[in-house]
C-alpha atoms as a PDB file:
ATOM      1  CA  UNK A   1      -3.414 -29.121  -8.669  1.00  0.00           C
ATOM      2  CA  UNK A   2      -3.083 -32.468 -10.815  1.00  0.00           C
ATOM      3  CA  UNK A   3       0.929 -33.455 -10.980  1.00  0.00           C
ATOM      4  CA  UNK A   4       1.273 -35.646 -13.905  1.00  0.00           C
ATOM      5  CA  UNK A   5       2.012 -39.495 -13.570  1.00  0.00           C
ATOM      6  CA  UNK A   6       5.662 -40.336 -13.935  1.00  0.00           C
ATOM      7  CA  UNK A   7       7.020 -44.368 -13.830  1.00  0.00           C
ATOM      8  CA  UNK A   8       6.365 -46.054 -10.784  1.00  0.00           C
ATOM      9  CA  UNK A   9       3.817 -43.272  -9.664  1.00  0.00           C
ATOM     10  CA  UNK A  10       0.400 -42.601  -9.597  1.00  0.00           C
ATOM     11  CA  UNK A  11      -1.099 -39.491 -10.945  1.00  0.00           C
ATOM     12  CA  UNK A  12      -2.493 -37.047  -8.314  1.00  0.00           C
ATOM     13  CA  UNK A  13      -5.619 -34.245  -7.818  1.00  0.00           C
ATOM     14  CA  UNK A  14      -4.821 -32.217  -4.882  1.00  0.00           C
ATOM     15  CA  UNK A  15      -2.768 -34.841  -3.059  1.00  0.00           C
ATOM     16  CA  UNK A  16      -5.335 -37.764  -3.585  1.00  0.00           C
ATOM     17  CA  UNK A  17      -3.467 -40.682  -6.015  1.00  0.00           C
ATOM     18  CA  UNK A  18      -5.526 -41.596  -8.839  1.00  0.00           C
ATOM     19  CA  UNK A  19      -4.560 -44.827 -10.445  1.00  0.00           C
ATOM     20  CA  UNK A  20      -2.325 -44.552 -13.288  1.00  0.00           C
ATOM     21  CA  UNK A  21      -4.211 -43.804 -16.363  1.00  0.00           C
ATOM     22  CA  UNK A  22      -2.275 -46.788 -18.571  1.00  0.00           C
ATOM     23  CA  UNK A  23      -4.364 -48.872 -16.112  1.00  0.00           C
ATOM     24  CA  UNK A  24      -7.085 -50.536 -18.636  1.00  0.00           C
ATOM     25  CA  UNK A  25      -9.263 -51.289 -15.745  1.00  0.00           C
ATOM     26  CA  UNK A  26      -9.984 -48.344 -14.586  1.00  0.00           C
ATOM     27  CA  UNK A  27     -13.583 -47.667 -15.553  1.00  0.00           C
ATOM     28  CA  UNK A  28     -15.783 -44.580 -15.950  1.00  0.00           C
ATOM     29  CA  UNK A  29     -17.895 -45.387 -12.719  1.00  0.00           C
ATOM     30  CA  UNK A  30     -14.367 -45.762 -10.908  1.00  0.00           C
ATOM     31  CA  UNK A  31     -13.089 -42.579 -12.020  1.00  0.00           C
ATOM     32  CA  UNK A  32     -16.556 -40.618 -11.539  1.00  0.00           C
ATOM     33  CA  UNK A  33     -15.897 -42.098  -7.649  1.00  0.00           C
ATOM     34  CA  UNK A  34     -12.554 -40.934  -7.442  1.00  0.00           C
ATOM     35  CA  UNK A  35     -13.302 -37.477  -8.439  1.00  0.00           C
ATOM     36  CA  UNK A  36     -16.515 -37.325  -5.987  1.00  0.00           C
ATOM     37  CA  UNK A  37     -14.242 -38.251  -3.503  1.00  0.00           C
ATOM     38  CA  UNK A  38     -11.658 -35.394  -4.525  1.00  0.00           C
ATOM     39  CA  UNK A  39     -14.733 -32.966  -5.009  1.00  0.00           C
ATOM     40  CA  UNK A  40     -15.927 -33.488  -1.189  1.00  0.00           C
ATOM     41  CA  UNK A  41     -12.550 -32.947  -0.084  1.00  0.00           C
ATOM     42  CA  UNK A  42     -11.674 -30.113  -1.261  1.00  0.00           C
ATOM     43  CA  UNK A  43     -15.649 -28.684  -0.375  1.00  0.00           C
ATOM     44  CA  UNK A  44     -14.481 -29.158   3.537  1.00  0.00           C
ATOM     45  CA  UNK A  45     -10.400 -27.816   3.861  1.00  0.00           C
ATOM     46  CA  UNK A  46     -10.234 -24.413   5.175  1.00  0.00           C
ATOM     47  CA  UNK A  47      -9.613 -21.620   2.581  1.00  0.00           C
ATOM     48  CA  UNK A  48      -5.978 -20.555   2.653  1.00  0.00           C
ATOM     49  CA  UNK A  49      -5.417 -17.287   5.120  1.00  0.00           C
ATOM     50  CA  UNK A  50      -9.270 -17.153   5.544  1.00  0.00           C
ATOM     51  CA  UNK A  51     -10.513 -14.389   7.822  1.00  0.00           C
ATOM     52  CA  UNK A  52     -10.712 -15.602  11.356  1.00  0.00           C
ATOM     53  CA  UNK A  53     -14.106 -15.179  13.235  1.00  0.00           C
ATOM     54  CA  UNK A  54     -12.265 -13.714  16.123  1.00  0.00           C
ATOM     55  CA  UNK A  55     -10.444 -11.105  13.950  1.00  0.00           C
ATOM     56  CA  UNK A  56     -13.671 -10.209  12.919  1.00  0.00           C
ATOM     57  CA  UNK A  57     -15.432  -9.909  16.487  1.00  0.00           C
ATOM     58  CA  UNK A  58     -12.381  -7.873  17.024  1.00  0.00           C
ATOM     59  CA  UNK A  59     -13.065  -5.250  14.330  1.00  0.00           C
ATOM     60  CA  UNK A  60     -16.854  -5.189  14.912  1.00  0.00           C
ATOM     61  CA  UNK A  61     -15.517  -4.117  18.660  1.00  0.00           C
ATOM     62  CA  UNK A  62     -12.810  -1.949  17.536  1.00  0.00           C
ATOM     63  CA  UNK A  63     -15.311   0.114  15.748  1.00  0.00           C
ATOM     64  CA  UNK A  64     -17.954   0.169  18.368  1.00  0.00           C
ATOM     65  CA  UNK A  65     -15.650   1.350  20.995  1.00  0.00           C
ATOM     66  CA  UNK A  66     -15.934  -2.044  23.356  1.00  0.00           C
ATOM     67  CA  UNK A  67     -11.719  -3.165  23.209  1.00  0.00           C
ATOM     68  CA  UNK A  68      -9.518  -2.301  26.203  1.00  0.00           C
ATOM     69  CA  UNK A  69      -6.165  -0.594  25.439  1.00  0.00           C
ATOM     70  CA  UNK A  70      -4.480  -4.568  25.692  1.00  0.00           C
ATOM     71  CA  UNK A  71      -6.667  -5.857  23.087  1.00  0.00           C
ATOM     72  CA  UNK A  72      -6.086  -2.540  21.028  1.00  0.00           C
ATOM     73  CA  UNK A  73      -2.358  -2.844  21.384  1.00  0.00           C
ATOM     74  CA  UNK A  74      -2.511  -6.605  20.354  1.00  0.00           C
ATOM     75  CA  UNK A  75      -4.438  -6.025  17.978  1.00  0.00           C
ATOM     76  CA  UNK A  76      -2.428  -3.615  15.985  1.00  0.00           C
ATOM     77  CA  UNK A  77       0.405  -5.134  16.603  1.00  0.00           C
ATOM     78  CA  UNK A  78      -0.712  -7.673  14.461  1.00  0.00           C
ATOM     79  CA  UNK A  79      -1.443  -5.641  12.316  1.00  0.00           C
ATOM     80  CA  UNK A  80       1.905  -4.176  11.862  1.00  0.00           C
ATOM     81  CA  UNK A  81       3.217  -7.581  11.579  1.00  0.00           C
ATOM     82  CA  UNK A  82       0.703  -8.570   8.868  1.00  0.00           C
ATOM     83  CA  UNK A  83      -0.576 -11.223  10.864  1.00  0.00           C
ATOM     84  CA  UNK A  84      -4.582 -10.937  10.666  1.00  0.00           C
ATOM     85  CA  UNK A  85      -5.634 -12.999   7.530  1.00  0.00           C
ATOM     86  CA  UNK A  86      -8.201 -11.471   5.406  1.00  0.00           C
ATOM     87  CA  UNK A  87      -7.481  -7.633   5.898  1.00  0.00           C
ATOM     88  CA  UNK A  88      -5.350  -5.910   3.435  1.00  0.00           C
ATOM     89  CA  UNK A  89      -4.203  -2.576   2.380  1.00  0.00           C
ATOM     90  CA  UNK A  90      -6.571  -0.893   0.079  1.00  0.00           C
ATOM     91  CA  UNK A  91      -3.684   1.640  -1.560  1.00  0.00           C
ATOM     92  CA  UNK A  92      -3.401   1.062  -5.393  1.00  0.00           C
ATOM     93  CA  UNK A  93      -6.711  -1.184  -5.905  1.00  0.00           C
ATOM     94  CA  UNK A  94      -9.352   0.842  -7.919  1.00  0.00           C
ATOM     95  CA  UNK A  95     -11.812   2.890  -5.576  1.00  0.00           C
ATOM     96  CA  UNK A  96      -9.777   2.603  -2.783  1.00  0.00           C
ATOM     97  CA  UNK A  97     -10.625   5.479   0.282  1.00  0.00           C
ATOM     98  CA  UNK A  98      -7.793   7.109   1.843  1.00  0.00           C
ATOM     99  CA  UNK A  99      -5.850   5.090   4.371  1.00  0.00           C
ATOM    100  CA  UNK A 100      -8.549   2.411   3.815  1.00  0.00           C
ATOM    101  CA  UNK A 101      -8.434  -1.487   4.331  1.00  0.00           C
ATOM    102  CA  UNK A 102     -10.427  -4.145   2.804  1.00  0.00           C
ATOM    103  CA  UNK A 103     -11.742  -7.180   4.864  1.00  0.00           C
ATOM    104  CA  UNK A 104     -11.913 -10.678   3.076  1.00  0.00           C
ATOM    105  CA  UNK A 105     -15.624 -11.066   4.973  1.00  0.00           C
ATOM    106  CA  UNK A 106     -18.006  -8.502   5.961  1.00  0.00           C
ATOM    107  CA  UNK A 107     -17.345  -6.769   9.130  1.00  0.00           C
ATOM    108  CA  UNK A 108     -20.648  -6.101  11.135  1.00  0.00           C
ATOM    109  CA  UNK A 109     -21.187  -3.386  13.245  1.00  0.00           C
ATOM    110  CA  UNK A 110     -23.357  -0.723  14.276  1.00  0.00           C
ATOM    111  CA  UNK A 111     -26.245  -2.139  12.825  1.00  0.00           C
ATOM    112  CA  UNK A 112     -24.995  -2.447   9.221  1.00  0.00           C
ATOM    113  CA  UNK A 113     -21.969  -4.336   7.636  1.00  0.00           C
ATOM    114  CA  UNK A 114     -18.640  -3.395   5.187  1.00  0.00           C
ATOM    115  CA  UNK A 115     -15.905  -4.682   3.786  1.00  0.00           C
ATOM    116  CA  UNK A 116     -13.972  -1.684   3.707  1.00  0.00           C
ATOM    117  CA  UNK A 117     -12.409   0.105   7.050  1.00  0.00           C
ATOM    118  CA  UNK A 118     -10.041   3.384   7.082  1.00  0.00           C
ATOM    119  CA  UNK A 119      -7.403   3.124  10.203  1.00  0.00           C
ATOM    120  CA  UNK A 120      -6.912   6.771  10.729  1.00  0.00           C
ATOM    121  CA  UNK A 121      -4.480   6.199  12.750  1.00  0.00           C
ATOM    122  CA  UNK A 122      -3.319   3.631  15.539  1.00  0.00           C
ATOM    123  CA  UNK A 123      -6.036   4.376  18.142  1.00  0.00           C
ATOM    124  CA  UNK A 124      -8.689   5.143  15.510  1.00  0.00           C
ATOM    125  CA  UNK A 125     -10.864   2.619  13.273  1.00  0.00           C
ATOM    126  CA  UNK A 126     -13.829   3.312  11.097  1.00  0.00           C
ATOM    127  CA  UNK A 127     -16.172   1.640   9.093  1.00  0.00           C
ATOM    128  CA  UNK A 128     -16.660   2.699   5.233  1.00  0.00           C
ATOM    129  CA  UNK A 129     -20.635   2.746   4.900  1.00  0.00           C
ATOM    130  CA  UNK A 130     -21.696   3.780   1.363  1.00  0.00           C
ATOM    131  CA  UNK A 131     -23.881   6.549   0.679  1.00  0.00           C
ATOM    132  CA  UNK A 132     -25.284   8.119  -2.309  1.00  0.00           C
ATOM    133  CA  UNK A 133     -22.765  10.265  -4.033  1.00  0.00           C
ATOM    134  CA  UNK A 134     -23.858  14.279  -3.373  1.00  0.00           C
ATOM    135  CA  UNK A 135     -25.954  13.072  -0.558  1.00  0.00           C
ATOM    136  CA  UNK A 136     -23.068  12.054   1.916  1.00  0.00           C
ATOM    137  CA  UNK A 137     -23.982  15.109   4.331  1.00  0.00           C
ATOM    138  CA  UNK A 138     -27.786  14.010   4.736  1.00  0.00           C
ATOM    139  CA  UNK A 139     -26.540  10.200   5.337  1.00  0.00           C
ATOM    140  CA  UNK A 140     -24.386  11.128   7.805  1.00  0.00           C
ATOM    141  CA  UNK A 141     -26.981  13.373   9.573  1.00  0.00           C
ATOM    142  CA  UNK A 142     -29.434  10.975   9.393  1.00  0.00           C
ATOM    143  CA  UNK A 143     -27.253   7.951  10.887  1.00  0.00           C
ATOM    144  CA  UNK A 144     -26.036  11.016  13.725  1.00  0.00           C
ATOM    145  CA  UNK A 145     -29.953  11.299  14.419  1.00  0.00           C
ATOM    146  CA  UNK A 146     -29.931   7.424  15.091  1.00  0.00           C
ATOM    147  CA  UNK A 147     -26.945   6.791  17.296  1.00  0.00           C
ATOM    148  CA  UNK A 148     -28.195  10.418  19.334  1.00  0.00           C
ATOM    149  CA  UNK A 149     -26.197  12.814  21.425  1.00  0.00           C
ATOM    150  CA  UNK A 150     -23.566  13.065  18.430  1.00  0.00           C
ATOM    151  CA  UNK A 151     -22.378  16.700  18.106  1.00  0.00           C
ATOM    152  CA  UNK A 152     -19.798  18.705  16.038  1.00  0.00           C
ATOM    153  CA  UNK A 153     -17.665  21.248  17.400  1.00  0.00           C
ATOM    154  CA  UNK A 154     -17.693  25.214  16.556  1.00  0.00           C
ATOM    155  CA  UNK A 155     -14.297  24.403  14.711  1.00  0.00           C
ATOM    156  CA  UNK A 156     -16.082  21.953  12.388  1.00  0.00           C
ATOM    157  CA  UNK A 157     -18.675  24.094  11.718  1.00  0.00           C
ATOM    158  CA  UNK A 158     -16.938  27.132  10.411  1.00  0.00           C
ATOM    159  CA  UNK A 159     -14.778  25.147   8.044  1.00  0.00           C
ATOM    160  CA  UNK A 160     -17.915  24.341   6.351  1.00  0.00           C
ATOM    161  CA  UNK A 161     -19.309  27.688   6.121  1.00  0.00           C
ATOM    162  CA  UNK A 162     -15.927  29.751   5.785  1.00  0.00           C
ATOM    163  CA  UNK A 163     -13.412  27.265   4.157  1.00  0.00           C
ATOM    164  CA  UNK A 164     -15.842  25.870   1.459  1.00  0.00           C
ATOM    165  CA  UNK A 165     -15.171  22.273   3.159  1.00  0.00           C
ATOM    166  CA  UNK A 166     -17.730  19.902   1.944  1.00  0.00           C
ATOM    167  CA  UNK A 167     -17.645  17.265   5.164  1.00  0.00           C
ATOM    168  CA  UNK A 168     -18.983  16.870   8.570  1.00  0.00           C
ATOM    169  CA  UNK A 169     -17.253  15.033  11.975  1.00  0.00           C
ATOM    170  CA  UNK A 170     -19.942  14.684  14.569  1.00  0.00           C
ATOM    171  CA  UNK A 171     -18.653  13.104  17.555  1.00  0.00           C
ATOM    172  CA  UNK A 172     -19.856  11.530  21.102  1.00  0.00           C
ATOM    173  CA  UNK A 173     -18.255  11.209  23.848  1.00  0.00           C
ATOM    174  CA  UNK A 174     -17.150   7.844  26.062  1.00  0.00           C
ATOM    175  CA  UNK A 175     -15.456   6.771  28.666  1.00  0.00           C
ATOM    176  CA  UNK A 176     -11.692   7.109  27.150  1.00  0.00           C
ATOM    177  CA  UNK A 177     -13.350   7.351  23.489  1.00  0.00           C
ATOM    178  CA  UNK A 178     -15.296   8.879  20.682  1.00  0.00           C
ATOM    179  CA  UNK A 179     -17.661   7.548  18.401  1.00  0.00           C
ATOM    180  CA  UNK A 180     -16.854   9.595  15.432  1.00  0.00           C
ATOM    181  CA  UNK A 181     -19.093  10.000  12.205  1.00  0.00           C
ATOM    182  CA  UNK A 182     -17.060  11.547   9.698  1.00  0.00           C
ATOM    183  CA  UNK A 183     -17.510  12.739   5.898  1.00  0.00           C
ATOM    184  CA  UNK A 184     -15.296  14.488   3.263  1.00  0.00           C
ATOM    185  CA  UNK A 185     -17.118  14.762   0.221  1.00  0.00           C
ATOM    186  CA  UNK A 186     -13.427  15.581  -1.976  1.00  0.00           C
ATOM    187  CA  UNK A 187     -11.062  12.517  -0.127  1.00  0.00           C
ATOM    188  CA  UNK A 188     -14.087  10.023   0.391  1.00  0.00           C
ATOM    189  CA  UNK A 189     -16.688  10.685  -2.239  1.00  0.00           C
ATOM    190  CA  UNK A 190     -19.646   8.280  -2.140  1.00  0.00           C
ATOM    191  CA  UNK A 191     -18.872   6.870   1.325  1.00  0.00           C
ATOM    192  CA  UNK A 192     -19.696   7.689   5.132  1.00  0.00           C
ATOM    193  CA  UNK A 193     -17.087   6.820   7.628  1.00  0.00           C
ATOM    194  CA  UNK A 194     -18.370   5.408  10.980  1.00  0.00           C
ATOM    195  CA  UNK A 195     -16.111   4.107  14.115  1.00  0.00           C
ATOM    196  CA  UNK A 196     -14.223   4.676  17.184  1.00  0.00           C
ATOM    197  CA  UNK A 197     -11.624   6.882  17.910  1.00  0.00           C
ATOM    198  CA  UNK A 198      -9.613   5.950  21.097  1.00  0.00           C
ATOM    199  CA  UNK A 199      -8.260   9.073  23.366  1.00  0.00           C
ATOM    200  CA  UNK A 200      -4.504   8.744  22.755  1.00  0.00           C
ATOM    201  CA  UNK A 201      -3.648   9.517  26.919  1.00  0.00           C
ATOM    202  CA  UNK A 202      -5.960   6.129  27.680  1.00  0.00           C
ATOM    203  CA  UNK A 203      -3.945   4.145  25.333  1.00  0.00           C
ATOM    204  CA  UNK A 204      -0.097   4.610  27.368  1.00  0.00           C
ATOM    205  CA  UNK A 205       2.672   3.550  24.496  1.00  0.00           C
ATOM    206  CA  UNK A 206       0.663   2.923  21.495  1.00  0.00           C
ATOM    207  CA  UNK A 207       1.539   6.093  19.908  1.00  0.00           C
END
């Protein structure tokens, strides 16, 4: 931001004086230094709220199923309290998914990378991998074929042949959690939805 020169005062680029420009002195090769100077400065300071490594890792192992309840709870908490730079609420912006967040940086994990998340709820994360629109159920089969030993239940199943729902929720089992590999053609056209969904009983208060 340049704050213009007043008397007795120096003008200023992003807090580094300049010498006042009455000052006949000052020559071309001076001021070319001073703004090189500026220039490098400015290439090194941090980006305002900038998306913290860590808060990344953190995602990555939210949606890979790796956090323990503690880190979980912290975790949201945060959240709640808006305190993890670089992840906002996706409601309102154009395209958004339902319930979805967008991450300042890519979030990696499970052998691909987004920048879009849906928290389905407190215990449950997943990642927003885009897929061809129409083509959402043969994505999502394929990437079940990868992972292996995903399943969907009886209940899932006869939605899609009796309720004319165009979606699929395969799932696999953990220790406490589910990997979860969900699609709904009508809320999340054009995407798949990979994470982790934490069993509410292993995760005491967060409710």
């Amino acid at each position: 931001m340049i704050e213009p020169a007043g008397r007795g005062r120096t003008a200023q680029l992003s807090g580094i004086p300049l010498p006042n420009q009455t000052d006949k002195t000052m020559t071309s090769s001076r001021l070319a230094l001073y703004v090189a100077i500026t220039l490098a400065t400015m290439s090194v300071l941090p980006a305002a709220h900038a998306q913290s490594a860590a808060d990344q890792r953190t995602i990555s192992d939210f949606l890979e199923c790796k956090l323990s309840e503690k880190q979980i709870t912290r975790f949201m908490d945060r959240i709640d309290n808006n305190a993890v730079s670089g992840l906002s609420r996706q409601a309102g912006k154009s395209g958004a998914i339902t319930l979805g967040w967008e991450a300042q940086k890519p979030v990696r994990a499970w052998g691909t990378k987004s920048t879009v998340v849906a928290m389905l709820s407190p215990h449950e994360m997943l990642m927003a991998i885009p897929a061809p629109k129409g083509g959402e159920l043969d994505m999502a089969k394929q990437w079940a074929e990868r992972i292996g030993g995903m399943r969907e239940d009886a209940g899932v199943v006869s939605m899609r042949e009796h309720m004319n729902w165009h979606g699929a929720d395969y799932r696999k089992a953990g220790s406490g959690h589910e990997t979860r590999l969900l699609v709904d053609q009508k809320e999340t056209p054009g995407w798949i939805l990979l994470g982790c969904h934490y069993q509410e009983a292993t995760l005491g208060g967060l409710q």
